[in-house]
PDB file of C-alpha atoms in Angstrom:
ATOM      1  CA  MET A 283       0.000   0.000   0.000  1.00  0.00           C
ATOM      2  CA  GLU A 284       2.897   2.364   0.695  1.00  0.00           C
ATOM      3  CA  GLN A 285       4.113   2.072  -2.892  1.00  0.00           C
ATOM      4  CA  ALA A 286       0.630   2.800  -4.236  1.00  0.00           C
ATOM      5  CA  THR A 287       0.399   5.842  -1.954  1.00  0.00           C
ATOM      6  CA  CYS A 288       3.715   7.146  -3.287  1.00  0.00           C
ATOM      7  CA  ILE A 289       2.573   6.613  -6.876  1.00  0.00           C
ATOM      8  CA  ALA A 290      -0.622   8.594  -6.261  1.00  0.00           C
ATOM      9  CA  ARG A 291       1.348  11.398  -4.564  1.00  0.00           C
ATOM     10  CA  ARG A 292       4.055  11.576  -7.261  1.00  0.00           C
ATOM     11  CA  SER A 293       1.470  11.636 -10.024  1.00  0.00           C
ATOM     12  CA  LYS A 294      -0.311  14.562  -8.361  1.00  0.00           C
ATOM     13  CA  GLU A 295       2.962  16.417  -7.788  1.00  0.00           C
ATOM     14  CA  ALA A 296       3.992  15.882 -11.423  1.00  0.00           C
ATOM     15  CA  ALA A 297       0.711  17.400 -12.597  1.00  0.00           C
ATOM     16  CA  GLY A 298       1.348  20.522 -10.519  1.00  0.00           C
ATOM     17  CA  GLU A 299      -0.842  23.458 -11.425  1.00  0.00           C
ATOM     18  CA  THR A 300      -0.948  22.601 -15.132  1.00  0.00           C
ATOM     19  CA  GLU A 301      -3.645  19.952 -14.930  1.00  0.00           C
ATOM     20  CA  SER A 302      -7.207  19.974 -13.632  1.00  0.00           C
ATOM     21  CA  THR A 303      -7.949  17.871 -10.565  1.00  0.00           C
ATOM     22  CA  GLU A 304      -9.954  15.476 -12.739  1.00  0.00           C
ATOM     23  CA  GLY A 305      -6.911  15.188 -14.985  1.00  0.00           C
ATOM     24  CA  TYR A 306      -4.512  14.242 -12.239  1.00  0.00           C
ATOM     25  CA  LYS A 307      -6.976  11.772 -10.725  1.00  0.00           C
ATOM     26  CA  ARG A 308      -7.133  10.138 -14.158  1.00  0.00           C
ATOM     27  CA  ARG A 309      -3.321  10.163 -14.286  1.00  0.00           C
ATOM     28  CA  GLN A 310      -3.139   8.659 -10.785  1.00  0.00           C
ATOM     29  CA  THR A 311      -5.488   5.882 -11.900  1.00  0.00           C
ATOM     30  CA  GLU A 312      -3.420   5.209 -15.027  1.00  0.00           C
ATOM     31  CA  GLU A 313      -0.222   5.059 -12.953  1.00  0.00           C
ATOM     32  CA  LEU A 314      -1.812   2.651 -10.458  1.00  0.00           C
ATOM     33  CA  ILE A 315      -3.038   0.418 -13.296  1.00  0.00           C
ATOM     34  CA  LYS A 316       0.518   0.362 -14.684  1.00  0.00           C
ATOM     35  CA  PHE A 317       1.822  -0.418 -11.179  1.00  0.00           C
ATOM     36  CA  ALA A 318      -0.672  -3.302 -10.878  1.00  0.00           C
ATOM     37  CA  ASN A 319       0.352  -4.642 -14.297  1.00  0.00           C
ATOM     38  CA  ASP A 320       4.090  -4.364 -13.586  1.00  0.00           C
ATOM     39  CA  ASN A 321       3.831  -6.046 -10.181  1.00  0.00           C
ATOM     40  CA  GLY A 322       1.184  -8.722 -10.733  1.00  0.00           C
ATOM     41  CA  LEU A 323      -1.248  -7.070  -8.344  1.00  0.00           C
ATOM     42  CA  TRP A 324      -4.476  -7.934 -10.168  1.00  0.00           C
ATOM     43  CA  ILE A 325      -6.881  -9.993  -8.084  1.00  0.00           C
ATOM     44  CA  ASP A 326      -9.016 -12.457 -10.034  1.00  0.00           C
ATOM     45  CA  LEU A 327     -12.202 -12.570  -7.981  1.00  0.00           C
ATOM     46  CA  SER A 328     -13.275 -15.799  -9.672  1.00  0.00           C
ATOM     47  CA  HIS A 329     -10.412 -17.527  -7.829  1.00  0.00           C
ATOM     48  CA  LEU A 330     -11.652 -16.340  -4.440  1.00  0.00           C
ATOM     49  CA  ASN A 331     -14.290 -18.296  -2.568  1.00  0.00           C
ATOM     50  CA  ILE A 332     -16.484 -15.276  -1.831  1.00  0.00           C
ATOM     51  CA  THR A 333     -20.185 -14.441  -1.949  1.00  0.00           C
ATOM     52  CA  TYR A 334     -21.592 -11.045  -2.852  1.00  0.00           C
ATOM     53  CA  MET A 335     -23.203  -9.304   0.132  1.00  0.00           C
ATOM     54  CA  ASP A 336     -24.029  -5.694  -0.715  1.00  0.00           C
ATOM     55  CA  ARG A 337     -23.144  -2.496  -2.527  1.00  0.00           C
ATOM     56  CA  GLY A 338     -22.493   0.710  -0.582  1.00  0.00           C
ATOM     57  CA  GLY A 339     -21.536   4.185  -1.683  1.00  0.00           C
ATOM     58  CA  GLU A 340     -18.051   3.169  -2.784  1.00  0.00           C
ATOM     59  CA  ASN A 341     -17.716  -0.551  -2.074  1.00  0.00           C
ATOM     60  CA  GLU A 342     -18.945  -3.825  -3.441  1.00  0.00           C
ATOM     61  CA  VAL A 343     -18.758  -6.127  -0.416  1.00  0.00           C
ATOM     62  CA  PHE A 344     -18.196  -9.893  -0.454  1.00  0.00           C
ATOM     63  CA  HIS A 345     -17.923 -12.446   2.365  1.00  0.00           C
ATOM     64  CA  ASP A 346     -15.608 -15.428   2.433  1.00  0.00           C
ATOM     65  CA  GLY A 347     -18.084 -17.403   4.564  1.00  0.00           C
ATOM     66  CA  ASN A 348     -15.677 -17.415   7.442  1.00  0.00           C
ATOM     67  CA  VAL A 349     -13.539 -14.627   8.895  1.00  0.00           C
ATOM     68  CA  SER A 350     -13.188 -11.896   6.264  1.00  0.00           C
ATOM     69  CA  VAL A 351     -15.000  -9.510   4.001  1.00  0.00           C
ATOM     70  CA  VAL A 352     -13.536  -8.390   0.697  1.00  0.00           C
ATOM     71  CA  LYS A 353     -14.325  -4.860  -0.438  1.00  0.00           C
ATOM     72  CA  LEU A 354     -13.866  -3.534  -3.946  1.00  0.00           C
ATOM     73  CA  ASN A 355     -13.407   0.180  -3.347  1.00  0.00           C
ATOM     74  CA  ASP A 356     -13.957   2.343  -6.428  1.00  0.00           C
ATOM     75  CA  PHE A 357     -12.274   5.452  -4.946  1.00  0.00           C
ATOM     76  CA  GLU A 358     -15.544   7.421  -5.195  1.00  0.00           C
ATOM     77  CA  TYR A 359     -15.058   9.038  -1.784  1.00  0.00           C
ATOM     78  CA  ALA A 360     -11.425   9.944  -2.482  1.00  0.00           C
ATOM     79  CA  GLY A 361     -12.630  13.044  -4.289  1.00  0.00           C
ATOM     80  CA  ASP A 362     -10.299  14.400  -6.940  1.00  0.00           C
ATOM     81  CA  ASP A 363      -7.142  12.935  -5.430  1.00  0.00           C
ATOM     82  CA  LEU A 364      -6.532   9.211  -4.917  1.00  0.00           C
ATOM     83  CA  GLU A 365      -3.959   9.971  -2.234  1.00  0.00           C
ATOM     84  CA  ASN A 366      -6.951  10.747   0.026  1.00  0.00           C
ATOM     85  CA  PHE A 367      -7.977   7.085  -0.184  1.00  0.00           C
ATOM     86  CA  PHE A 368      -4.584   5.852   0.987  1.00  0.00           C
ATOM     87  CA  ILE A 369      -4.450   8.427   3.792  1.00  0.00           C
ATOM     88  CA  ARG A 370      -7.874   7.246   4.917  1.00  0.00           C
ATOM     89  CA  ILE A 371      -6.915   3.566   4.981  1.00  0.00           C
ATOM     90  CA  ALA A 372      -3.715   4.260   6.951  1.00  0.00           C
ATOM     91  CA  ALA A 373      -5.604   6.461   9.444  1.00  0.00           C
ATOM     92  CA  HIS A 374      -8.349   3.844   9.784  1.00  0.00           C
ATOM     93  CA  ASN A 375      -5.767   1.203  10.685  1.00  0.00           C
ATOM     94  CA  LYS A 376      -4.148   3.591  13.171  1.00  0.00           C
ATOM     95  CA  PHE A 377      -7.351   4.427  15.052  1.00  0.00           C
ATOM     96  CA  PHE A 378      -9.435   1.299  14.479  1.00  0.00           C
ATOM     97  CA  GLY A 379      -6.767  -1.403  14.532  1.00  0.00           C
ATOM     98  CA  ASN A 380      -9.194  -4.036  15.842  1.00  0.00           C
ATOM     99  CA  VAL A 381     -10.780  -4.141  12.370  1.00  0.00           C
ATOM    100  CA  PRO A 382      -7.924  -3.211  10.000  1.00  0.00           C
ATOM    101  CA  TYR A 383      -7.948  -3.004   6.241  1.00  0.00           C
ATOM    102  CA  GLN A 384      -5.396  -4.961   4.259  1.00  0.00           C
ATOM    103  CA  MET A 385      -4.989  -3.900   0.648  1.00  0.00           C
ATOM    104  CA  ILE A 386      -4.214  -7.012  -1.402  1.00  0.00           C
ATOM    105  CA  GLY A 387      -4.297  -5.618  -4.936  1.00  0.00           C
ATOM    106  CA  PHE A 388      -6.555  -4.214  -7.612  1.00  0.00           C
ATOM    107  CA  ALA A 389      -9.528  -5.391  -9.667  1.00  0.00           C
ATOM    108  CA  TYR A 390     -12.458  -4.096 -11.668  1.00  0.00           C
ATOM    109  CA  ASN A 391     -15.891  -4.154 -10.058  1.00  0.00           C
ATOM    110  CA  SER A 392     -19.198  -5.165 -11.658  1.00  0.00           C
ATOM    111  CA  GLN A 393     -19.448  -1.686 -13.219  1.00  0.00           C
ATOM    112  CA  GLN A 394     -15.952  -2.126 -14.726  1.00  0.00           C
ATOM    113  CA  GLU A 395     -14.534   0.580 -12.447  1.00  0.00           C
ATOM    114  CA  PHE A 396     -10.922   0.334 -11.303  1.00  0.00           C
ATOM    115  CA  CYS A 397     -10.865  -0.598  -7.607  1.00  0.00           C
ATOM    116  CA  ALA A 398      -8.582  -1.295  -4.697  1.00  0.00           C
ATOM    117  CA  VAL A 399      -9.221  -4.732  -3.205  1.00  0.00           C
ATOM    118  CA  LEU A 400      -9.398  -4.556   0.574  1.00  0.00           C
ATOM    119  CA  VAL A 401      -9.743  -7.380   3.078  1.00  0.00           C
ATOM    120  CA  GLN A 402     -11.190  -6.690   6.508  1.00  0.00           C
ATOM    121  CA  PRO A 403     -12.123  -9.014   9.375  1.00  0.00           C
ATOM    122  CA  TYR A 404     -15.755 -10.101   9.418  1.00  0.00           C
ATOM    123  CA  ILE A 405     -17.275  -8.936  12.694  1.00  0.00           C
ATOM    124  CA  LEU A 406     -19.764 -11.027  14.617  1.00  0.00           C
ATOM    125  CA  ALA A 407     -21.996  -8.266  15.893  1.00  0.00           C
ATOM    126  CA  GLU A 408     -24.579  -8.305  18.607  1.00  0.00           C
ATOM    127  CA  ARG A 409     -26.012  -5.068  17.205  1.00  0.00           C
ATOM    128  CA  GLU A 410     -25.130  -1.680  15.775  1.00  0.00           C
ATOM    129  CA  ALA A 411     -23.374   0.679  18.183  1.00  0.00           C
ATOM    130  CA  THR A 412     -25.401   3.551  19.610  1.00  0.00           C
ATOM    131  CA  GLU A 413     -24.536   7.192  18.970  1.00  0.00           C
ATOM    132  CA  ASP A 414     -23.600   7.562  22.652  1.00  0.00           C
ATOM    133  CA  GLU A 415     -21.248   4.555  22.491  1.00  0.00           C
ATOM    134  CA  ILE A 416     -19.628   5.933  19.344  1.00  0.00           C
ATOM    135  CA  ALA A 417     -19.192   9.374  20.938  1.00  0.00           C
ATOM    136  CA  ALA A 418     -17.623   7.929  24.098  1.00  0.00           C
ATOM    137  CA  TYR A 419     -15.221   5.782  22.052  1.00  0.00           C
ATOM    138  CA  MET A 420     -14.160   8.687  19.843  1.00  0.00           C
ATOM    139  CA  GLN A 421     -13.650  10.959  22.835  1.00  0.00           C
ATOM    140  CA  ALA A 422     -11.475   8.268  24.459  1.00  0.00           C
ATOM    141  CA  LEU A 423      -9.330   8.373  21.293  1.00  0.00           C
ATOM    142  CA  GLY A 424      -8.911  12.138  21.738  1.00  0.00           C
ATOM    143  CA  PHE A 425     -11.442  13.278  19.148  1.00  0.00           C
ATOM    144  CA  GLU A 426     -13.896  16.122  19.678  1.00  0.00           C
ATOM    145  CA  MET A 427     -17.457  15.859  18.396  1.00  0.00           C
ATOM    146  CA  ASP A 428     -18.535  18.310  15.694  1.00  0.00           C
ATOM    147  CA  TYR A 429     -21.864  16.669  14.839  1.00  0.00           C
ATOM    148  CA  TYR A 430     -23.452  13.398  15.905  1.00  0.00           C
ATOM    149  CA  ASP A 431     -21.462  11.528  13.225  1.00  0.00           C
ATOM    150  CA  GLU A 432     -18.414  13.793  12.800  1.00  0.00           C
ATOM    151  CA  TYR A 433     -15.323  14.120  14.973  1.00  0.00           C
ATOM    152  CA  HIS A 434     -11.898  15.720  14.739  1.00  0.00           C
ATOM    153  CA  ASN A 435      -8.539  15.834  16.430  1.00  0.00           C
ATOM    154  CA  SER A 436      -5.593  18.040  15.513  1.00  0.00           C
ATOM    155  CA  ASP A 437      -4.780  16.000  12.390  1.00  0.00           C
ATOM    156  CA  TYR A 438      -7.877  14.153  11.177  1.00  0.00           C
ATOM    157  CA  GLU A 439     -11.606  14.411  10.645  1.00  0.00           C
ATOM    158  CA  VAL A 440     -13.686  11.262  11.017  1.00  0.00           C
ATOM    159  CA  PHE A 441     -17.182  11.368   9.609  1.00  0.00           C
ATOM    160  CA  ASP A 442     -20.005   9.002   8.751  1.00  0.00           C
ATOM    161  CA  ALA A 443     -19.446   7.415  12.178  1.00  0.00           C
ATOM    162  CA  VAL A 444     -23.068   6.323  12.329  1.00  0.00           C
ATOM    163  CA  PRO A 445     -24.521   3.178  13.928  1.00  0.00           C
ATOM    164  CA  ASN A 446     -24.687   1.167  10.684  1.00  0.00           C
ATOM    165  CA  ASN A 447     -20.950   1.810  10.153  1.00  0.00           C
ATOM    166  CA  VAL A 448     -19.959   0.959  13.729  1.00  0.00           C
ATOM    167  CA  LEU A 449     -20.801  -2.442  15.166  1.00  0.00           C
ATOM    168  CA  TYR A 450     -21.094  -3.589  18.774  1.00  0.00           C
ATOM    169  CA  GLY A 451     -19.380  -6.957  18.690  1.00  0.00           C
ATOM    170  CA  ILE A 452     -20.425 -10.060  20.577  1.00  0.00           C
ATOM    171  CA  ASP A 453     -17.242  -9.482  22.615  1.00  0.00           C
ATOM    172  CA  GLY A 454     -18.500  -6.061  23.783  1.00  0.00           C
ATOM    173  CA  ASN A 455     -16.049  -4.060  21.660  1.00  0.00           C
ATOM    174  CA  LEU A 456     -16.882  -1.425  19.051  1.00  0.00           C
ATOM    175  CA  TYR A 457     -15.806  -2.004  15.456  1.00  0.00           C
ATOM    176  CA  PHE A 458     -15.626   0.951  13.068  1.00  0.00           C
ATOM    177  CA  ILE A 459     -16.065  -0.922   9.802  1.00  0.00           C
ATOM    178  CA  ASP A 460     -16.813   1.833   7.297  1.00  0.00           C
ATOM    179  CA  THR A 461     -16.196   5.412   8.394  1.00  0.00           C
ATOM    180  CA  GLN A 462     -14.659   8.190   6.333  1.00  0.00           C
ATOM    181  CA  ILE A 463     -11.409   9.818   7.429  1.00  0.00           C
ATOM    182  CA  ARG A 464      -9.520  12.741   5.944  1.00  0.00           C
ATOM    183  CA  LEU A 465      -6.704  15.041   6.894  1.00  0.00           C
ATOM    184  CA  ARG A 466      -7.902  18.120   8.702  1.00  0.00           C
ATOM    185  CA  SER A 467      -7.468  21.251   6.620  1.00  0.00           C
TER     186      SER A 467
END
């Protein structure tokens, strides 16, 4: 993932002020496709024993029937800069390490969109977390609440921290499975 992050950053820096944001996102995508080709990082989903579960705003989600979910992330929420995606995944793993993402490669989703392939532990949940539980957890991590689903610290903003994205596990722990994180501007 670190190499992919560097590729996205270098591509943006090379574009400088001469290219529109849509242009450098396209260039970032082209560079990542080349990186995937050069390094054998394409994941053939037909070789994985997974079952389709659902489609969210940016992910097609599959389950391996056991301990993991596989997410095809189409970079929709990265905005005009794919580096945002990689920042988000690294920050997620830093703050929510009990349900980390592992990027295993790239693929095309059912809409033929270029995607990062992420693996995440499948959580056995008793229920969705409550807003109060989410707020207490985030405050314990040093975040301040801005809105019921948005928090910040000195470096990051976490949003979309709503009950259907945060599970209360059968072990009594909270699992932030699908929040959005960005650098604070």
